[in-house]
mmCIF file of C-alpha atoms in Angstrom:
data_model
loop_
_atom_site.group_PDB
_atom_site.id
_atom_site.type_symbol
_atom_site.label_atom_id
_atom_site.label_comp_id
_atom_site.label_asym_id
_atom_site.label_seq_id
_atom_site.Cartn_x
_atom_site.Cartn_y
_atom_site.Cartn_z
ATOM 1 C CA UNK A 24 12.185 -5.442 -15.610
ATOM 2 C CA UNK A 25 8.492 -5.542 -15.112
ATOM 3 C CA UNK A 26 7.087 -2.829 -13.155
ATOM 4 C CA UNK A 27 3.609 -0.692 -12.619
ATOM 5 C CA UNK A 28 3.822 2.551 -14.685
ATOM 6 C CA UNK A 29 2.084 5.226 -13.700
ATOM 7 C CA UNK A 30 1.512 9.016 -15.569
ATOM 8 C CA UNK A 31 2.118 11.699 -14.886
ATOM 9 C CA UNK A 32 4.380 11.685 -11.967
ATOM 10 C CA UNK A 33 3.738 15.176 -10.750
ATOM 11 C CA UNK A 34 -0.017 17.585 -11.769
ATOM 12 C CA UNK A 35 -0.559 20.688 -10.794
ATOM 13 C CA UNK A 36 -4.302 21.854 -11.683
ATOM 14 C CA UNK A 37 -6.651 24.622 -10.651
ATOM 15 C CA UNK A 38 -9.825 24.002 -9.047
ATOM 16 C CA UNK A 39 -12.739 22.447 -10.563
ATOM 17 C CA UNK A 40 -10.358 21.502 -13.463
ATOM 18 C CA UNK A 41 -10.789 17.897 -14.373
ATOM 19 C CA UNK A 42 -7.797 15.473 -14.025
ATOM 20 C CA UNK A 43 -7.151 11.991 -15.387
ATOM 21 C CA UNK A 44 -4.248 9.294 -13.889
ATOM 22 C CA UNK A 45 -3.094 6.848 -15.750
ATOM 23 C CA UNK A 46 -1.666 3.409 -14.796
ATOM 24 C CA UNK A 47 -0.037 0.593 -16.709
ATOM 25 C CA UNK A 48 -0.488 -3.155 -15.248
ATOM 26 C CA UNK A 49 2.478 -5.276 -15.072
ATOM 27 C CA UNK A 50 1.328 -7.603 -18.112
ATOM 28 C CA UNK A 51 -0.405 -10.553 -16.553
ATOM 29 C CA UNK A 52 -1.639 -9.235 -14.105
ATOM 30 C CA UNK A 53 -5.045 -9.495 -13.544
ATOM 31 C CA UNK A 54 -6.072 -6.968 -10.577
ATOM 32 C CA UNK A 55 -5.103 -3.558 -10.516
ATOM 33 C CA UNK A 56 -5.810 -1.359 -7.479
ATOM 34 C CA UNK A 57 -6.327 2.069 -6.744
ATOM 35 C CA UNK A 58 -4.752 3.766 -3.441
ATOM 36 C CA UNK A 59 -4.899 7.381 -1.849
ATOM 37 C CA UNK A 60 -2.133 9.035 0.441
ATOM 38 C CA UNK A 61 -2.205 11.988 2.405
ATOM 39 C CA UNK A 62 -1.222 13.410 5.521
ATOM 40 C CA UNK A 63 -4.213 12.769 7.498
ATOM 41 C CA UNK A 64 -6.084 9.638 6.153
ATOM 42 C CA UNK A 65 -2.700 7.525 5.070
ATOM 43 C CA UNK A 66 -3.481 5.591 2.649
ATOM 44 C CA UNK A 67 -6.473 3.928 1.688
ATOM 45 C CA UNK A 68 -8.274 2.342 -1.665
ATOM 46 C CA UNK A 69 -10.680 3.384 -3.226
ATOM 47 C CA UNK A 70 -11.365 0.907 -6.313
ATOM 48 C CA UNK A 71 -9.847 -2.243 -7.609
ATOM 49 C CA UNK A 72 -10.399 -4.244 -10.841
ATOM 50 C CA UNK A 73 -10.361 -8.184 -11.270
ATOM 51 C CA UNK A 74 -10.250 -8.779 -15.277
ATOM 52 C CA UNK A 75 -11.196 -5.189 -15.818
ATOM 53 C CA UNK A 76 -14.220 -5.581 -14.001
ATOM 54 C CA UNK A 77 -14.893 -3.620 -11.047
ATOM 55 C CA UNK A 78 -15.121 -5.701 -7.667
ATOM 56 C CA UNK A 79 -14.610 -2.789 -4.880
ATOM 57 C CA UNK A 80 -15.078 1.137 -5.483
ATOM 58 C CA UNK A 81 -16.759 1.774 -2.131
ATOM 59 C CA UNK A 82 -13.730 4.046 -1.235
ATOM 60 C CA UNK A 83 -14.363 6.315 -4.085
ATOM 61 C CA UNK A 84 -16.305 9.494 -3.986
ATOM 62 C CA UNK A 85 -18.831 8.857 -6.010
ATOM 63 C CA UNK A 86 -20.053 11.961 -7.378
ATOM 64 C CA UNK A 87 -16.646 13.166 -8.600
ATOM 65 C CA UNK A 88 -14.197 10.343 -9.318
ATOM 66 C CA UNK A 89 -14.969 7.730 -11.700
ATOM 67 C CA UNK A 90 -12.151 4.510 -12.335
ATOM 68 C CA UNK A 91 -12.131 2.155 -15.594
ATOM 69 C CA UNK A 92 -10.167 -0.095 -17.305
ATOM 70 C CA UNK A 93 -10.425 0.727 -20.800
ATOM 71 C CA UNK A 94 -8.062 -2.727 -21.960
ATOM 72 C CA UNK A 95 -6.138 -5.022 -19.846
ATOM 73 C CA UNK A 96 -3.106 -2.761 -20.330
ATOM 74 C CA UNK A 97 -4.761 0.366 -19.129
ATOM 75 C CA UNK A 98 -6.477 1.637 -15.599
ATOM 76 C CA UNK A 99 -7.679 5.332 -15.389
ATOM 77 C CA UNK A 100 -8.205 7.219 -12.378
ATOM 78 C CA UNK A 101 -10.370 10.712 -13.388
ATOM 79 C CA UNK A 102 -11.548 13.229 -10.782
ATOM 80 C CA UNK A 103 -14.686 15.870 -12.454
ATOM 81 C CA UNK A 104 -14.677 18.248 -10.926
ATOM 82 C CA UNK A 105 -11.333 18.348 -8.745
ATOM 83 C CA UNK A 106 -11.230 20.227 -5.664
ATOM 84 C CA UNK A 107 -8.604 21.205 -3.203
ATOM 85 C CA UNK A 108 -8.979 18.587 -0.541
ATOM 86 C CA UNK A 109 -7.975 16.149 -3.525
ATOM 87 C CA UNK A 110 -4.589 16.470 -3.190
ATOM 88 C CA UNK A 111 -3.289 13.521 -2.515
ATOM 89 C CA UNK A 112 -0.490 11.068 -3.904
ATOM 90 C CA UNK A 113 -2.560 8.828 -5.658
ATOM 91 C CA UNK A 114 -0.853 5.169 -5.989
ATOM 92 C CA UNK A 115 -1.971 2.713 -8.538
ATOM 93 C CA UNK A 116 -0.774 -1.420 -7.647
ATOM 94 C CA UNK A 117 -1.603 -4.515 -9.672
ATOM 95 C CA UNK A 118 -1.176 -8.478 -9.076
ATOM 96 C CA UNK A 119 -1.869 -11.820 -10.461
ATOM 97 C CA UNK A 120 -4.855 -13.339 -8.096
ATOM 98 C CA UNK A 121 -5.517 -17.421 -8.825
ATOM 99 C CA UNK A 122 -7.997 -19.026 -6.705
ATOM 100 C CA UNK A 123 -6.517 -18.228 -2.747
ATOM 101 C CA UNK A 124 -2.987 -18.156 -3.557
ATOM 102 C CA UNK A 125 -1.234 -15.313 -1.820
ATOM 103 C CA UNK A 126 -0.103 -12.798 -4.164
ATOM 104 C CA UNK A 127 2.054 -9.558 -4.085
ATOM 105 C CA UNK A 128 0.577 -6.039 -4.817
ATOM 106 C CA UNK A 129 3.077 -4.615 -6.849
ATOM 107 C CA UNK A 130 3.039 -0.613 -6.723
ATOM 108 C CA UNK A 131 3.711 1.959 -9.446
ATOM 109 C CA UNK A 132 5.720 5.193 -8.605
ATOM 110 C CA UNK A 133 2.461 7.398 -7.677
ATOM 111 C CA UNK A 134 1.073 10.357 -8.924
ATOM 112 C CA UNK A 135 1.488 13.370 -6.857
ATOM 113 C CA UNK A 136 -1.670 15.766 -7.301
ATOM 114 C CA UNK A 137 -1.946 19.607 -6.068
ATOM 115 C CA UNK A 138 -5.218 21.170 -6.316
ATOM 116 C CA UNK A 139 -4.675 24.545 -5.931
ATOM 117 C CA UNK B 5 -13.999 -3.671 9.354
ATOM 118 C CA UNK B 6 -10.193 -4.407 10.362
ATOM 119 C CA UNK B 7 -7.995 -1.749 11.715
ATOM 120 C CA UNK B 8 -3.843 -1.404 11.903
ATOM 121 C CA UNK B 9 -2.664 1.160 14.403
ATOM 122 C CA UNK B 10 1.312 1.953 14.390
ATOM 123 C CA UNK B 11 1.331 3.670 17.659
ATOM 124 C CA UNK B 12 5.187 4.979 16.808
ATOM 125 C CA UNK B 13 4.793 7.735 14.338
ATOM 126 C CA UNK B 14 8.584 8.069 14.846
ATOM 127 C CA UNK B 15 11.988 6.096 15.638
ATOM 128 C CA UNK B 16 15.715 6.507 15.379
ATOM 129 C CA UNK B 17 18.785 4.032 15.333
ATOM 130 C CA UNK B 18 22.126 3.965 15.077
ATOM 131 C CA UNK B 19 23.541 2.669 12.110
ATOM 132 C CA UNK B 20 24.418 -1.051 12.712
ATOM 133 C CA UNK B 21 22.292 -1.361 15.170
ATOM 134 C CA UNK B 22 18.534 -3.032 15.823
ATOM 135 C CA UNK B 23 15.402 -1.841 16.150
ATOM 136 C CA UNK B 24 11.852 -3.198 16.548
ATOM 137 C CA UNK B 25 8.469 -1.311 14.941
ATOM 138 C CA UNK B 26 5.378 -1.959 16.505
ATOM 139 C CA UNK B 27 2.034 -2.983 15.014
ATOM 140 C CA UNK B 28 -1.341 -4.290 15.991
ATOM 141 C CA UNK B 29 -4.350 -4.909 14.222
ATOM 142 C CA UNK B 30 -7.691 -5.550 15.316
ATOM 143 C CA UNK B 31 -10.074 -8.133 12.988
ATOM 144 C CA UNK B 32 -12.285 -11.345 13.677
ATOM 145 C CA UNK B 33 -11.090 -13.282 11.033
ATOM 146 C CA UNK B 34 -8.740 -16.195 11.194
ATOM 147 C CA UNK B 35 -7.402 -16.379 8.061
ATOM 148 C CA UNK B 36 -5.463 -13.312 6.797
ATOM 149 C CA UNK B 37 -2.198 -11.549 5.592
ATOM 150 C CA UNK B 38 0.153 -8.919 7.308
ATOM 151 C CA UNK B 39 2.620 -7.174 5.490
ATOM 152 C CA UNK B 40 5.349 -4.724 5.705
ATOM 153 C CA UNK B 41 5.565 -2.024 3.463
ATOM 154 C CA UNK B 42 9.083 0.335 3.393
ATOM 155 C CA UNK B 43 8.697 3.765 2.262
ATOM 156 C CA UNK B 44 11.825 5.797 1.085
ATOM 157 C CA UNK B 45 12.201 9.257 0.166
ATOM 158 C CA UNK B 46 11.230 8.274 -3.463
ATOM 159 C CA UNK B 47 7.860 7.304 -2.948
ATOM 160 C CA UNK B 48 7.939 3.965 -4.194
ATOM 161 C CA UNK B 49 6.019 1.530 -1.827
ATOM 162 C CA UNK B 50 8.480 -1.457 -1.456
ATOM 163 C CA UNK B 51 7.205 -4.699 0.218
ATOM 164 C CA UNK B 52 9.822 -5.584 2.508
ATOM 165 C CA UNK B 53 8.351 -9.101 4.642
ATOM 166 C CA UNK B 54 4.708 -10.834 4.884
ATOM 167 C CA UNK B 55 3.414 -13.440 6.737
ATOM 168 C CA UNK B 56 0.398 -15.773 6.657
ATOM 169 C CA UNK B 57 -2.099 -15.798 9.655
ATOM 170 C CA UNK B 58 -2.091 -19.726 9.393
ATOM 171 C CA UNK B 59 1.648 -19.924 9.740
ATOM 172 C CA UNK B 60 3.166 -20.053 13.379
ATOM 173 C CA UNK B 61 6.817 -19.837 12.449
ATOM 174 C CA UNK B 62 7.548 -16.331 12.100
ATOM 175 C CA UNK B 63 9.255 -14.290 8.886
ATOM 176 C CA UNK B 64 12.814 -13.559 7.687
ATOM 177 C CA UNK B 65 13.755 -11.645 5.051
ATOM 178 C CA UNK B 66 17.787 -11.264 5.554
ATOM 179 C CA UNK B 67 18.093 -8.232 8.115
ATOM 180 C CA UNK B 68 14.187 -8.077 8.630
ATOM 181 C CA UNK B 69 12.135 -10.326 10.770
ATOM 182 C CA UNK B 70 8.627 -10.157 12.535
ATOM 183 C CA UNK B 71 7.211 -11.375 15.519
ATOM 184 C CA UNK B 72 4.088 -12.548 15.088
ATOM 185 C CA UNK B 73 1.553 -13.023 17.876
ATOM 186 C CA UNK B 74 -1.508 -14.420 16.575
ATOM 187 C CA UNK B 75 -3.583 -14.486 19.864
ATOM 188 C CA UNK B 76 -2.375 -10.909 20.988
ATOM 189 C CA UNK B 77 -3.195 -9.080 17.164
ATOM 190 C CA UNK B 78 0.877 -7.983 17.305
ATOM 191 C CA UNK B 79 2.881 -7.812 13.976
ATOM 192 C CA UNK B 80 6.315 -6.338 14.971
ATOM 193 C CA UNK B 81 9.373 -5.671 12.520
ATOM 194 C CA UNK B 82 12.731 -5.561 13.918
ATOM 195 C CA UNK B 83 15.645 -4.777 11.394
ATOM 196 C CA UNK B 84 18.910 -5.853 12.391
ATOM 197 C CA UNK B 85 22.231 -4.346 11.877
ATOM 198 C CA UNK B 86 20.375 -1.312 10.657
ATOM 199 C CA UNK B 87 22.207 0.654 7.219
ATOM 200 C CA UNK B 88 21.375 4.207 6.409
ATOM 201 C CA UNK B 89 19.271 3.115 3.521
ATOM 202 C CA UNK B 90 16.635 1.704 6.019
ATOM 203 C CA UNK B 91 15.644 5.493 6.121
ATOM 204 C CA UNK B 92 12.236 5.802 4.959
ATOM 205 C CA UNK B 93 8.200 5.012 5.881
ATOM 206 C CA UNK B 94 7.436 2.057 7.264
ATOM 207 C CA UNK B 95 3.985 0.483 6.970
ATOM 208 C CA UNK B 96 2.271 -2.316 8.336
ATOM 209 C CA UNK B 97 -0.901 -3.606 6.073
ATOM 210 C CA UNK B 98 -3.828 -6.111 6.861
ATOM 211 C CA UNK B 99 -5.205 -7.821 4.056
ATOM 212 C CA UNK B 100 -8.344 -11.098 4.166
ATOM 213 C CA UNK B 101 -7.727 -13.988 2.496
ATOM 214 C CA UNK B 102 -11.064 -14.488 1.760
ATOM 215 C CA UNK B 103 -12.795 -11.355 1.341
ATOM 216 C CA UNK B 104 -11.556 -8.384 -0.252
ATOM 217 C CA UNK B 105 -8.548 -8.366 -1.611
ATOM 218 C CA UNK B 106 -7.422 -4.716 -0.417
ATOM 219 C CA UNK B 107 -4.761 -3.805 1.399
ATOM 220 C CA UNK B 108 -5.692 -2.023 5.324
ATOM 221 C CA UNK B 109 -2.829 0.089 6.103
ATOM 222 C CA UNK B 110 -1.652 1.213 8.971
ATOM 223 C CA UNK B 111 -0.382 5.632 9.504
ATOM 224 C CA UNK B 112 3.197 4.485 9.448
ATOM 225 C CA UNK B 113 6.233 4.961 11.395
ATOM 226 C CA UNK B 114 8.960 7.011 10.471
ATOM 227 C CA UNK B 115 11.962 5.576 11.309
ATOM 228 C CA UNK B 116 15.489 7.676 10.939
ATOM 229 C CA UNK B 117 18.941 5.724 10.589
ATOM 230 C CA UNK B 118 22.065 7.536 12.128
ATOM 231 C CA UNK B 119 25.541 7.800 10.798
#
């Protein structure tokens, strides 16, 4: 049963504490994406990968989050320093993209993260 | 940049019964993808239907169908003989077929099935 994995489920930090998501690829797939929910924004990306390379992070806050995909079995998510208006439920997706093909985005579980 | 506006943040049904969610999206392309995304309690984001902009017949999944009006930007999910595990989020999503390959998500509807 091939699903996106995603660790941990549930973190609870402190402010200014760093944080790091983790987020296994269904094997094959080639693109993994990177999505934020919360109350007021919904959900939105803020990177994605093609081949571990990054083709979109213009989502992500720059100056404190940082995304990379270490192997093709492997996408991190890390926030340095976090701060409250973080919290979010932080949703990591991945697909198999050839040529124009239409192609599901497959999402993991989440990870819900409180900043207090 | 395209935009997906769900202008029902919340619906009820009776069990058994049918219900439509709304959805409209504003873009200039011509090519594209719309989606519906449900939403339970769990979290898990489940896709339930899609369709492709260059297709005029319109969706099925079993109970879930859209109505897709190309010309008038309007996506619209109706589930039929609704079952209490319809419960959850529902999401519409805009995605290019050219460009970028990320999803453009609408706020959602929250739609309630009653015993």
């Amino acid at each position: 049963d091939a699903r996106v994995t995603q660790t941990p489920r549930h973190k609870v930090t402190e402010m200014g504490q760093e944080v790091t998501m983790r987020c296994q690829p269904i094997l094959g797939h080639n693109t993994v994406f990177w999505y934020r929910q919360t109350m007021m924004q919904g959900l939105e990306l803020l990177a994605y990968f093609r081949n571990r390379a990054p083709l979109d992070d213009s989502g992500m806050p720059k100056d404190r989050f940082s995304a990379e995909m270490p192997d093709a079995t492997l996408a991190t998510l890390k926030i340095q320093p976090s701060e409250p208006r973080d919290s979010a439920v932080y949703f990591c997706a991945s697909g198999l993209v050839l040529r124009a093909v239409n192609n599901e985005q497959f999402f993991g579980p989440g990870t819900r993260l409180t900043v207090l | 940049a395209q935009t997906v506006t769900q202008s029902q943040p919340e619906m009820s049904v009776q069990e058994a019964e049918t219900v439509t969610l709304s959805c409209t999206y504003d873009t200039s392309e011509n090519n594209y993808y719309l989606f519906w995304y449900k939403q339970p309690p769990s979290r898990q984001m489940i896709l339930v239907i899609r369709q492709e902009a260059y297709k005029q017949q319109n969706a099925t999944e079993n109970r879930f169908s859209v109505n897709f009006q190309k010309a008038a930007k309007s996506f619209s999910l109706k589930i039929s003989d609704s079952q209490l595990g319809d419960t959850a989020m529902y999401f519409c999503a805009f995605r290019s077929q050219g460009g970028s390959e990320k999803l453009v998500f609408g706020k959602g509807t929250k739609l309630t099935v009653n015993p």
